[in-house]
Coordinates of C-alpha atoms in Angstrom, one line a residue:
M1 CA 65.0 48.5 89.2
Q2 CA 62.1 46.1 88.8
R3 CA 60.0 46.5 85.5
R4 CA 56.3 46.6 86.1
T5 CA 53.8 45.1 83.7
P6 CA 51.5 47.8 82.2
P7 CA 48.0 47.6 83.5
G8 CA 45.7 45.4 81.3
W9 CA 48.5 43.9 79.4
K10 CA 48.0 40.4 80.8
N11 CA 44.3 40.5 79.6
A12 CA 45.2 41.8 76.1
C13 CA 47.9 39.2 75.3
P14 CA 45.5 36.4 74.2
S15 CA 43.7 38.8 71.8
F16 CA 47.1 39.8 70.3
K17 CA 48.0 36.2 69.6
V18 CA 44.8 35.6 67.8
A19 CA 45.3 38.6 65.7
K20 CA 48.8 37.6 64.9
W21 CA 47.8 34.1 63.7
S22 CA 44.8 35.4 61.7
L23 CA 47.2 37.8 59.9
A24 CA 49.6 34.9 59.1
I25 CA 46.7 32.7 57.7
L26 CA 45.5 35.6 55.6
L27 CA 49.0 36.2 54.2
L28 CA 49.3 32.5 53.4
W29 CA 45.9 32.3 51.6
L30 CA 46.8 35.4 49.6
S31 CA 50.1 34.0 48.6
S32 CA 48.5 30.7 47.6
A33 CA 45.8 32.6 45.6
L34 CA 48.5 34.6 43.8
V35 CA 50.4 31.4 42.9
K36 CA 47.1 29.8 41.6
A37 CA 46.2 32.9 39.7
G38 CA 49.4 32.5 37.6
E39 CA 48.4 28.9 36.8
P40 CA 45.9 28.0 34.0
D41 CA 42.5 26.5 34.9
S42 CA 42.3 22.8 34.3
I43 CA 39.8 20.1 33.3
E44 CA 39.3 17.4 35.9
I45 CA 39.8 14.0 34.5
G46 CA 39.5 11.9 37.7
T47 CA 36.0 11.0 36.8
L48 CA 36.1 11.8 33.0
Q49 CA 34.1 9.8 30.5
H50 CA 33.9 12.1 27.5
Q51 CA 33.8 15.7 26.6
L52 CA 34.6 18.2 23.8
L53 CA 37.5 20.6 24.6
R54 CA 36.1 23.9 25.7
A55 CA 37.2 26.7 28.0
P56 CA 39.2 26.5 30.2
A57 CA 40.8 25.1 27.0
S58 CA 42.1 27.9 24.8
Y59 CA 43.3 28.4 21.2
L60 CA 45.7 30.5 19.2
V61 CA 45.9 31.1 15.4
T62 CA 49.2 31.6 13.7
D63 CA 50.0 32.4 10.1
T64 CA 52.9 29.9 9.8
R65 CA 53.5 26.4 11.3
S66 CA 55.1 27.7 14.5
S67 CA 56.9 25.7 17.1
L68 CA 55.9 25.0 20.7
T69 CA 58.5 27.5 22.1
E70 CA 57.1 30.2 19.9
V71 CA 53.6 29.9 21.2
I72 CA 54.1 29.2 24.9
G73 CA 53.3 32.4 26.8
R74 CA 51.3 34.0 24.0
D75 CA 47.8 35.2 24.4
F76 CA 45.5 32.2 23.9
Q77 CA 41.8 32.9 23.5
P78 CA 39.1 30.8 25.3
L79 CA 37.9 28.0 23.1
T80 CA 34.1 28.4 22.9
D81 CA 31.3 27.1 20.7
G82 CA 31.5 30.2 18.6
S83 CA 35.2 29.7 17.8
V84 CA 35.0 26.1 16.7
N85 CA 34.3 26.6 13.0
Q86 CA 37.1 28.5 11.2
G87 CA 35.9 28.2 7.6
I88 CA 38.3 27.5 4.7
S89 CA 41.8 28.2 5.9
S90 CA 45.5 27.2 5.6
R91 CA 46.6 28.8 8.9
T92 CA 47.9 26.9 11.9
Y93 CA 45.7 26.4 15.0
W94 CA 46.9 25.7 18.5
I95 CA 44.8 24.4 21.4
H96 CA 46.0 24.4 25.0
V97 CA 44.4 22.6 27.9
R98 CA 45.6 21.4 31.3
L99 CA 44.2 18.1 32.5
Q100 CA 44.1 17.6 36.3
N101 CA 44.0 14.1 37.8
S102 CA 42.8 14.5 41.4
S103 CA 42.1 10.8 41.8
H104 CA 44.4 8.2 43.5
Q105 CA 44.8 6.2 40.3
D106 CA 46.6 6.9 37.0
R107 CA 44.1 8.0 34.3
R108 CA 44.6 6.9 30.7
W109 CA 42.8 9.1 28.2
V110 CA 42.5 9.6 24.4
M111 CA 42.2 12.7 22.3
H112 CA 41.2 12.8 18.7
H113 CA 40.0 15.4 16.1
E114 CA 36.4 15.2 15.0
T115 CA 37.1 14.9 11.2
A116 CA 38.9 12.2 9.3
Y117 CA 40.4 14.6 6.8
L118 CA 42.6 16.7 9.0
D119 CA 46.1 16.7 7.5
N120 CA 48.3 17.1 10.6
M121 CA 47.9 17.1 14.3
T122 CA 50.9 17.3 16.7
A123 CA 50.5 16.8 20.4
Y124 CA 53.0 18.1 23.0
V125 CA 52.3 16.7 26.5
M126 CA 54.0 17.8 29.7
D127 CA 53.4 15.9 32.9
D128 CA 53.8 17.9 36.1
G129 CA 55.9 20.5 34.4
K130 CA 58.4 18.1 32.9
S131 CA 59.8 18.4 29.4
P132 CA 57.3 17.8 26.6
H133 CA 56.6 14.4 25.0
T134 CA 55.9 14.9 21.3
I135 CA 53.4 12.9 19.3
A136 CA 53.3 13.7 15.6
M137 CA 50.3 12.5 13.5
T138 CA 49.5 12.9 9.8
D139 CA 47.3 11.5 7.2
R140 CA 50.0 12.2 4.6
G141 CA 51.7 8.9 5.5
P142 CA 50.7 5.2 5.7
F143 CA 47.8 4.5 7.9
D144 CA 49.7 2.0 10.1
A145 CA 52.1 4.8 11.1
R146 CA 49.5 6.3 13.4
P147 CA 49.8 5.9 17.1
L148 CA 46.3 4.6 17.4
D149 CA 44.5 2.4 14.8
Y150 CA 41.6 4.8 14.4
R151 CA 40.1 6.4 11.3
K152 CA 40.8 9.9 12.8
L153 CA 44.0 11.3 14.0
A154 CA 44.2 10.3 17.7
F155 CA 46.6 9.5 20.5
A156 CA 46.5 8.2 24.0
H157 CA 48.3 9.3 27.2
T158 CA 48.3 8.6 30.9
T159 CA 48.2 11.3 33.6
P160 CA 49.7 10.1 36.9
A161 CA 47.5 10.0 40.1
G162 CA 47.4 13.4 41.8
G163 CA 49.2 15.0 38.9
W164 CA 48.4 17.0 35.8
S165 CA 49.2 17.2 32.1
D166 CA 49.7 20.3 30.0
V167 CA 48.6 19.5 26.4
Y168 CA 49.4 21.7 23.4
L169 CA 47.8 20.6 20.1
R170 CA 48.9 22.0 16.7
L171 CA 46.3 21.5 13.9
D172 CA 46.9 22.4 10.3
Y173 CA 46.4 21.5 6.6
D174 CA 49.0 21.2 3.9
K175 CA 46.5 23.0 1.6
A176 CA 43.5 25.1 2.5
D177 CA 40.4 23.2 3.7
S178 CA 37.6 23.6 6.2
V179 CA 38.9 23.9 9.7
S180 CA 37.2 22.7 12.8
L181 CA 38.6 23.0 16.4
N182 CA 36.4 20.3 17.8
V183 CA 38.7 17.9 19.7
H184 CA 37.3 15.0 21.7
L185 CA 38.7 13.9 25.1
W186 CA 37.8 10.4 26.3
E187 CA 38.6 8.1 29.1
R188 CA 40.3 5.1 27.5
Q189 CA 37.6 2.5 28.2
A190 CA 34.9 4.9 27.2
F191 CA 36.7 5.4 23.9
V192 CA 36.9 1.7 23.3
Q193 CA 33.2 1.4 24.0
R194 CA 32.5 4.2 21.6
L195 CA 34.5 2.4 18.9
H196 CA 32.2 -0.6 19.2
E197 CA 29.2 1.6 18.8
E198 CA 30.7 3.4 15.8
Y199 CA 31.4 0.1 14.0
L200 CA 27.9 -1.0 14.7
L201 CA 26.3 2.2 13.4
F202 CA 28.5 2.7 10.4
G203 CA 28.3 -1.0 9.6
S204 CA 24.6 -0.8 9.6
Y205 CA 24.7 2.3 7.3
F206 CA 27.1 0.7 4.7
G207 CA 25.2 -2.6 5.0
M208 CA 21.9 -0.9 4.0
I209 CA 23.6 0.9 1.2
L210 CA 25.0 -2.4 -0.1
A211 CA 21.6 -4.0 0.2
L212 CA 19.9 -1.2 -1.7
C213 CA 22.6 -1.4 -4.4
L214 CA 22.0 -5.2 -4.8
I215 CA 18.3 -4.6 -5.1
A216 CA 18.9 -1.9 -7.8
L217 CA 21.2 -4.2 -9.7
L218 CA 18.7 -7.0 -9.6
F219 CA 16.0 -4.7 -11.0
A220 CA 18.4 -3.4 -13.6
L221 CA 19.0 -7.0 -14.7
V222 CA 15.4 -8.1 -14.7
M223 CA 13.8 -4.9 -16.1
R224 CA 16.7 -4.2 -18.5
E225 CA 16.4 -0.5 -17.8
S226 CA 19.3 1.9 -17.3
T227 CA 17.5 4.0 -14.6
Y228 CA 18.0 1.2 -12.1
L229 CA 21.6 0.8 -13.1
Y230 CA 22.2 4.6 -12.6
Y231 CA 20.5 4.3 -9.2
A232 CA 22.9 1.5 -8.3
L233 CA 25.8 3.5 -9.5
F234 CA 24.5 6.5 -7.5
L235 CA 24.5 4.3 -4.3
I236 CA 28.0 3.0 -5.0
I237 CA 29.5 6.5 -5.5
S238 CA 27.5 7.8 -2.5
G239 CA 28.7 5.0 -0.3
A240 CA 32.3 5.4 -1.5
M241 CA 32.2 9.2 -0.9
W242 CA 31.0 8.7 2.7
A243 CA 33.5 6.0 3.3
Q244 CA 36.2 8.4 2.4
I245 CA 34.7 11.3 4.4
N246 CA 34.4 9.0 7.5
G247 CA 38.0 7.7 7.1
F248 CA 37.0 4.0 6.6
A249 CA 38.2 4.0 3.0
Y250 CA 41.7 5.0 4.0
Q251 CA 41.7 2.6 7.0
Y252 CA 40.5 -0.5 5.1
L253 CA 40.6 0.0 1.4
F254 CA 43.9 1.9 0.6
P255 CA 45.9 2.3 3.9
H256 CA 49.1 2.7 2.0
L257 CA 47.8 5.2 -0.5
P258 CA 47.5 8.5 1.4
Y259 CA 47.3 10.4 -2.0
W260 CA 43.8 9.0 -2.6
H261 CA 42.7 9.8 0.9
N262 CA 43.8 13.4 0.6
E263 CA 43.3 14.1 -3.1
G264 CA 40.4 11.8 -3.9
C265 CA 37.8 13.5 -1.6
H266 CA 36.9 16.3 -4.0
I267 CA 37.0 13.9 -6.9
G268 CA 34.4 11.9 -5.0
Y269 CA 32.2 15.0 -4.6
L270 CA 32.3 15.6 -8.3
L271 CA 31.6 12.0 -9.3
F272 CA 28.7 12.0 -6.9
V273 CA 27.1 15.0 -8.6
I274 CA 27.8 13.7 -12.1
V275 CA 26.1 10.4 -11.4
T276 CA 23.2 12.1 -9.5
F277 CA 22.5 14.3 -12.6
Q278 CA 22.6 11.3 -14.9
F279 CA 20.2 9.4 -12.7
T280 CA 17.9 12.5 -12.5
R281 CA 17.9 12.9 -16.3
R282 CA 16.8 9.3 -16.8
F283 CA 14.4 9.2 -13.9
L284 CA 12.5 12.4 -14.6
H285 CA 12.8 12.3 -18.4
T286 CA 14.3 15.8 -18.4
S287 CA 15.0 15.7 -22.1
E288 CA 11.3 15.4 -22.7
Y289 CA 9.8 17.5 -19.9
F290 CA 12.6 20.0 -19.1
P291 CA 14.8 20.3 -22.2
R292 CA 16.6 23.5 -21.1
I293 CA 17.4 22.1 -17.6
D294 CA 18.5 18.9 -19.3
R295 CA 21.0 20.8 -21.4
L296 CA 22.1 22.7 -18.3
M297 CA 22.8 19.5 -16.4
Y298 CA 24.6 18.1 -19.4
G299 CA 26.9 21.2 -19.5
L300 CA 27.5 21.1 -15.8
Q301 CA 28.5 17.4 -16.0
A302 CA 31.1 18.3 -18.7
I303 CA 32.5 21.1 -16.4
M304 CA 32.8 18.6 -13.5
I305 CA 34.5 16.0 -15.7
L306 CA 37.0 18.8 -16.7
A307 CA 37.5 19.6 -13.0
I308 CA 38.4 16.0 -12.2
G309 CA 41.0 16.2 -15.0
L310 CA 42.4 19.3 -13.5
R311 CA 42.6 17.7 -10.1
L312 CA 44.5 14.7 -11.4
L313 CA 46.9 17.2 -13.1
G314 CA 47.6 18.8 -9.7
D315 CA 45.3 21.8 -9.5
Y316 CA 43.8 22.2 -6.0
D317 CA 42.4 25.6 -5.2
V318 CA 40.1 25.9 -8.3
V319 CA 38.9 22.3 -8.0
L320 CA 38.2 22.8 -4.2
H321 CA 35.7 25.5 -4.9
I322 CA 34.2 23.7 -7.9
A323 CA 33.7 20.6 -5.8
Y324 CA 32.0 22.4 -3.0
G325 CA 30.0 24.4 -5.5
S326 CA 28.9 21.2 -7.2
L327 CA 27.4 20.0 -4.0
T328 CA 25.2 23.1 -3.9
L329 CA 23.7 22.4 -7.4
P330 CA 21.6 19.4 -6.3
L331 CA 20.6 21.5 -3.2
L332 CA 19.3 24.3 -5.4
L333 CA 18.0 22.3 -8.4
L334 CA 16.8 18.8 -7.6
P335 CA 14.1 19.4 -5.0
A336 CA 12.4 22.1 -7.1
L337 CA 12.8 19.9 -10.3
G338 CA 11.1 17.0 -8.5
W339 CA 8.1 19.2 -7.6
F340 CA 7.9 20.6 -11.1
A341 CA 7.9 17.1 -12.5
Y342 CA 5.2 16.0 -10.0
R343 CA 3.0 18.9 -11.2
K344 CA 3.5 17.8 -14.8
G345 CA 1.9 14.5 -13.9
L346 CA 4.9 12.3 -12.9
V347 CA 3.3 11.2 -9.6
Y348 CA 6.4 9.3 -8.5
A349 CA 8.5 12.5 -8.7
R350 CA 7.0 13.6 -5.3
W351 CA 9.2 11.0 -3.6
F352 CA 12.2 12.2 -5.5
A353 CA 11.5 15.8 -4.3
I354 CA 11.1 14.7 -0.7
A355 CA 14.3 12.6 -0.9
W356 CA 16.4 15.5 -2.1
S357 CA 14.7 18.0 0.2
I358 CA 15.9 15.9 3.2
Y359 CA 19.4 15.5 1.8
S360 CA 19.6 19.2 0.8
L361 CA 18.9 20.4 4.3
G362 CA 21.9 18.4 5.6
L363 CA 24.1 19.7 2.7
V364 CA 23.2 23.3 3.6
I365 CA 24.2 22.9 7.2
S366 CA 27.4 21.1 6.2
L367 CA 28.5 23.7 3.6
I368 CA 27.7 26.5 6.1
S369 CA 29.8 24.7 8.7
A370 CA 32.7 24.2 6.2
Y371 CA 32.7 27.7 4.8
T372 CA 31.7 30.0 7.6
K373 CA 31.8 30.5 11.4
L374 CA 28.1 30.9 11.7
L375 CA 27.3 27.5 13.2
P376 CA 28.8 26.3 16.5
W377 CA 28.6 22.6 15.8
G378 CA 31.9 21.9 14.1
M379 CA 31.5 19.3 11.4
D380 CA 28.9 17.3 13.3
A381 CA 26.6 18.4 10.6
L382 CA 28.2 15.7 8.4
I383 CA 26.6 13.1 10.6
Y384 CA 23.1 14.4 10.0
T385 CA 23.9 14.8 6.3
Q386 CA 25.0 11.1 6.2
I387 CA 21.8 10.1 7.9
G388 CA 19.9 12.2 5.4
S389 CA 21.7 10.4 2.6
L390 CA 20.4 7.1 3.8
L391 CA 16.9 8.4 4.1
E392 CA 17.3 9.9 0.6
S393 CA 18.4 6.6 -0.8
L394 CA 15.3 4.9 0.8
F395 CA 12.9 7.5 -0.6
L396 CA 14.5 7.2 -4.0
L397 CA 13.9 3.4 -3.9
V398 CA 10.2 4.2 -3.0
A399 CA 10.2 6.6 -6.0
L400 CA 11.5 3.9 -8.3
G401 CA 8.8 1.5 -6.9
E402 CA 6.1 4.0 -7.5
R403 CA 7.5 4.7 -11.0
L404 CA 7.3 1.0 -11.7
R405 CA 3.7 0.9 -10.5
S406 CA 2.8 4.0 -12.5
R407 CA 4.3 2.4 -15.6
E408 CA 2.2 -0.7 -15.0
E409 CA -0.9 1.4 -14.6
D410 CA 0.0 3.2 -17.8
R411 CA 0.4 -0.2 -19.5
R412 CA -3.0 -1.3 -18.3
Q413 CA -4.5 1.9 -19.3
A414 CA -3.0 1.5 -22.8
L415 CA -4.4 -2.0 -22.9
R416 CA -7.7 -0.8 -21.9
L417 CA -7.7 1.8 -24.6
A418 CA -6.6 -0.8 -27.1
N419 CA -9.2 -3.4 -25.9
Y420 CA -12.2 -1.2 -25.1
D421 CA -14.7 1.0 -27.0
P422 CA -14.5 4.6 -25.7
L423 CA -18.3 5.3 -26.2
T424 CA -19.8 2.2 -24.5
Q425 CA -16.8 1.1 -22.4
L426 CA -17.3 -2.4 -23.7
G427 CA -14.5 -4.5 -25.1
N428 CA -13.6 -4.7 -28.8
R429 CA -12.7 -7.5 -31.1
R430 CA -9.2 -7.8 -29.5
L431 CA -10.7 -8.5 -26.1
L432 CA -13.1 -11.0 -27.7
V433 CA -10.1 -13.0 -29.0
Q434 CA -8.4 -12.9 -25.6
Q435 CA -11.5 -14.1 -23.8
Y436 CA -12.1 -16.9 -26.3
E437 CA -8.7 -18.3 -25.6
L438 CA -9.3 -18.2 -21.8
M439 CA -12.7 -19.9 -22.2
A440 CA -11.2 -22.6 -24.5
Q441 CA -8.7 -23.4 -21.7
R442 CA -11.5 -23.6 -19.1
F443 CA -13.7 -25.7 -21.4
E444 CA -10.9 -28.3 -21.7
S445 CA -10.6 -28.3 -17.9
H446 CA -14.2 -28.2 -16.8
G447 CA -16.3 -28.9 -20.0
L448 CA -18.7 -26.0 -19.4
P449 CA -20.2 -25.0 -22.8
V450 CA -19.5 -21.6 -24.5
F451 CA -22.0 -19.7 -26.7
L452 CA -21.8 -16.6 -28.8
L453 CA -24.5 -14.0 -29.4
M454 CA -24.4 -11.6 -32.3
I455 CA -26.6 -8.6 -31.6
D456 CA -27.8 -5.8 -34.0
L457 CA -30.1 -2.9 -33.3
D458 CA -33.2 -2.8 -35.6
H459 CA -33.6 0.2 -37.9
F460 CA -30.7 2.1 -36.1
K461 CA -30.1 4.4 -39.1
A462 CA -33.7 5.5 -38.9
L463 CA -33.4 6.2 -35.2
N464 CA -30.3 8.3 -35.9
D465 CA -32.1 10.2 -38.7
T466 CA -35.2 10.8 -36.5
Y467 CA -33.7 11.7 -33.1
G468 CA -30.1 12.6 -34.0
H469 CA -26.7 11.0 -33.5
L470 CA -26.4 12.0 -29.9
A471 CA -29.7 10.2 -29.2
G472 CA -28.2 7.2 -31.1
D473 CA -25.1 7.2 -28.9
H474 CA -27.4 7.3 -25.9
I475 CA -29.2 4.2 -27.1
L476 CA -25.9 2.4 -27.7
Q477 CA -24.8 3.2 -24.1
R478 CA -28.1 1.9 -22.8
L479 CA -27.6 -1.4 -24.7
A480 CA -24.1 -1.6 -23.3
D481 CA -25.4 -1.2 -19.7
L482 CA -28.0 -3.9 -20.4
L483 CA -25.3 -6.4 -21.7
R484 CA -23.1 -5.7 -18.7
Q485 CA -26.0 -6.6 -16.4
H486 CA -26.3 -10.1 -18.0
C487 CA -22.5 -10.6 -18.2
Q488 CA -20.4 -12.4 -15.6
D489 CA -16.8 -11.5 -14.9
S490 CA -15.6 -14.4 -17.0
D491 CA -17.8 -13.4 -20.0
A492 CA -17.0 -10.9 -22.8
C493 CA -19.4 -8.2 -24.0
V494 CA -17.9 -6.3 -26.9
R495 CA -19.0 -3.7 -29.5
L496 CA -17.8 -4.9 -32.9
G497 CA -18.7 -1.6 -34.6
G498 CA -21.6 0.7 -35.4
E499 CA -24.8 -0.9 -33.9
E500 CA -23.3 -4.4 -33.8
F501 CA -22.4 -6.1 -30.6
A502 CA -21.3 -9.6 -29.5
M503 CA -21.4 -11.5 -26.3
L504 CA -19.3 -14.6 -25.6
F505 CA -20.4 -16.4 -22.4
Q506 CA -20.7 -19.8 -20.6
A507 CA -24.0 -21.6 -20.0
R508 CA -25.0 -25.1 -18.9
D509 CA -26.7 -25.8 -22.2
Q510 CA -28.3 -24.2 -25.3
Q511 CA -31.6 -23.6 -23.7
A512 CA -30.0 -21.6 -20.8
A513 CA -28.1 -19.6 -23.4
L514 CA -31.3 -18.9 -25.3
D515 CA -33.0 -17.8 -22.1
I516 CA -30.2 -15.2 -21.5
A517 CA -30.5 -13.9 -25.1
E518 CA -34.3 -13.6 -24.8
R519 CA -34.0 -11.7 -21.5
I520 CA -31.7 -9.2 -23.1
R521 CA -34.0 -8.8 -26.1
Q522 CA -37.2 -8.4 -24.2
A523 CA -35.7 -5.9 -21.7
F524 CA -34.3 -3.7 -24.5
C525 CA -37.7 -3.8 -26.3
R526 CA -39.8 -3.3 -23.2
I527 CA -38.1 -0.2 -21.7
P528 CA -37.7 2.7 -24.1
T529 CA -34.7 5.1 -23.9
V530 CA -35.6 8.6 -22.6
Y531 CA -33.5 11.3 -24.2
R532 CA -34.3 15.0 -23.9
D533 CA -37.9 14.2 -22.8
Q534 CA -38.4 11.9 -25.8
R535 CA -39.3 8.3 -25.3
I536 CA -37.5 6.3 -28.0
V537 CA -38.8 2.8 -28.6
H538 CA -36.3 0.3 -30.0
T539 CA -35.8 -3.3 -30.7
L540 CA -32.9 -5.6 -31.5
S541 CA -32.2 -8.9 -33.2
I542 CA -29.9 -11.7 -31.9
G543 CA -28.1 -14.6 -33.6
L544 CA -27.1 -17.5 -31.3
T545 CA -24.6 -20.3 -32.0
P546 CA -22.9 -22.8 -29.8
V547 CA -19.1 -22.4 -29.8
L548 CA -17.6 -25.0 -27.5
T549 CA -19.8 -28.0 -26.6
A550 CA -19.5 -31.7 -26.4
E551 CA -20.7 -31.9 -30.0
H552 CA -19.1 -28.8 -31.5
Q553 CA -15.7 -27.1 -31.0
L554 CA -15.5 -24.0 -33.3
S555 CA -12.8 -21.5 -33.7
L556 CA -13.8 -18.0 -32.9
Q557 CA -13.9 -17.0 -36.6
E558 CA -16.2 -20.0 -37.4
A559 CA -18.5 -19.1 -34.5
M560 CA -18.8 -15.5 -35.6
V561 CA -19.7 -16.6 -39.1
Q562 CA -22.5 -18.9 -37.8
A563 CA -23.8 -16.4 -35.3
D564 CA -23.8 -13.7 -38.0
E565 CA -25.7 -16.0 -40.3
A566 CA -28.3 -16.7 -37.7
L567 CA -28.7 -12.9 -37.0
Y568 CA -29.2 -12.3 -40.7
Q569 CA -31.9 -15.0 -40.9
G570 CA -33.7 -13.3 -38.0
K571 CA -33.5 -9.8 -39.4
V572 CA -34.8 -11.1 -42.8
S573 CA -37.7 -12.9 -41.3
S574 CA -39.1 -10.6 -38.7
R575 CA -36.6 -8.7 -36.6
N576 CA -36.9 -8.3 -32.8
C577 CA -36.2 -12.0 -32.4
T578 CA -33.5 -14.5 -31.3
T579 CA -32.5 -17.0 -34.0
V580 CA -30.4 -20.1 -33.2
Y581 CA -28.0 -21.2 -35.9
Q582 CA -29.2 -24.4 -37.6
T583 CA -26.7 -26.8 -39.1
A584 CA -27.5 -27.6 -42.7
T585 CA -28.6 -31.2 -43.1

């Protein structure tokens, strides 16, 4: 019997085939998606230059130093900005990431931790699912044992073209310390370029610190003042502390002494604060202006010296917290102390306050990063703190410069007080001696004659009795103004005491000197002094003598005797006159 094809079957066959193939493709896609769902997400390194490890990278925290087999398959958490800072901890931290190389070339890359003080980092790298390659790194051994000659724990690896690498990192400390999960991933050449930039930047930093230190030592030698020596010591300790934090001290200064790299950091913090306090005590004169704070700083210095002793004896936990606590002391104390000193009249203290305000801001951020999980920046805050330390050092140098200028102004003010009369603001006998010596030098060079006037107010006691001593002071100030009007910058107008004045000046000859004396006398006589609506008429007498001329070269003492004798002759004869000293024949 012949089988017949059902009606419409021939037309339906193509549609059936399409449905069949569509179902097959759907099943294949679903199976592929299920396979990929069981695989971790990856970071593409085919075009990588640099990045911080973040999700799809993940992390795990264990209480003990676990092995790779113990953590594979456990519940890792996504590594995000909020999980980077882990505070002070002695736990073990794992980071897992898959690196995918979709390019047609092998990709060589470098990983390193962000800090130079991480104790241990072990890397387990599995290429395309093969058995792991283990790279153990520690700063508890000689520096040259590291796989890469770099100040931080780092290693390099190559992911084959079209392949992938599973990386497990184990991070931990032998003793509790601040934990950061920031790990950098670099393309190899980009890492080398970064190294060149780092050496340039850090070289500039330490070079500037060294230059400032040499300047401070030079000032200490020239000025013979301990403040500059303490500033130089502050720069040395500060630079050494940052060299240790950066890892350069271990790399270049003591690569075979891992003890000092690990145990000396907290000692460096304590020494830094001790020297900072000592510099502050000298710079701000705390024993004079802030005796209680001075005693407090002295006591804290003693505690920190004791902590250094404990650290050398092997204590760690107590000294750790004392060291971090000591860094908060400048933060809380020194900016405010600088502003208080500024308000007490130490003008240069404003730069001290600004310097420590800048540094303190960086210290706050760094300590928060070290102790808490509040900030998502890892320990990058140390970079800003180090920049702040350089700015602080520069501002402290400015403060020292202004302190030196302030001291010079104080010295000049003291000389002014010593050389000038407070009532008339004219010079006194000391200034007259100084100006005579200068004029004697100029006379030897140029031969310009020098003359001396001795001036005395007529009947000054009667004026005081009639109008009062305040009126008498007003008359003296009026005469001082008149003398200043007839004085050149190179001349000397002084008040010798009471109503007696002197004027040492240069003139071309004796007649010119006599004309100057007469102008002073006539102006003072012609214009009365008005005091409290009273017109006070007054006169004066002048004695004139040549001091240094072609014919006569007198000492100042001899000239004053002759001018005083001429003045006496004038007052005896008539007053209100100018008398020239006449040599006895």
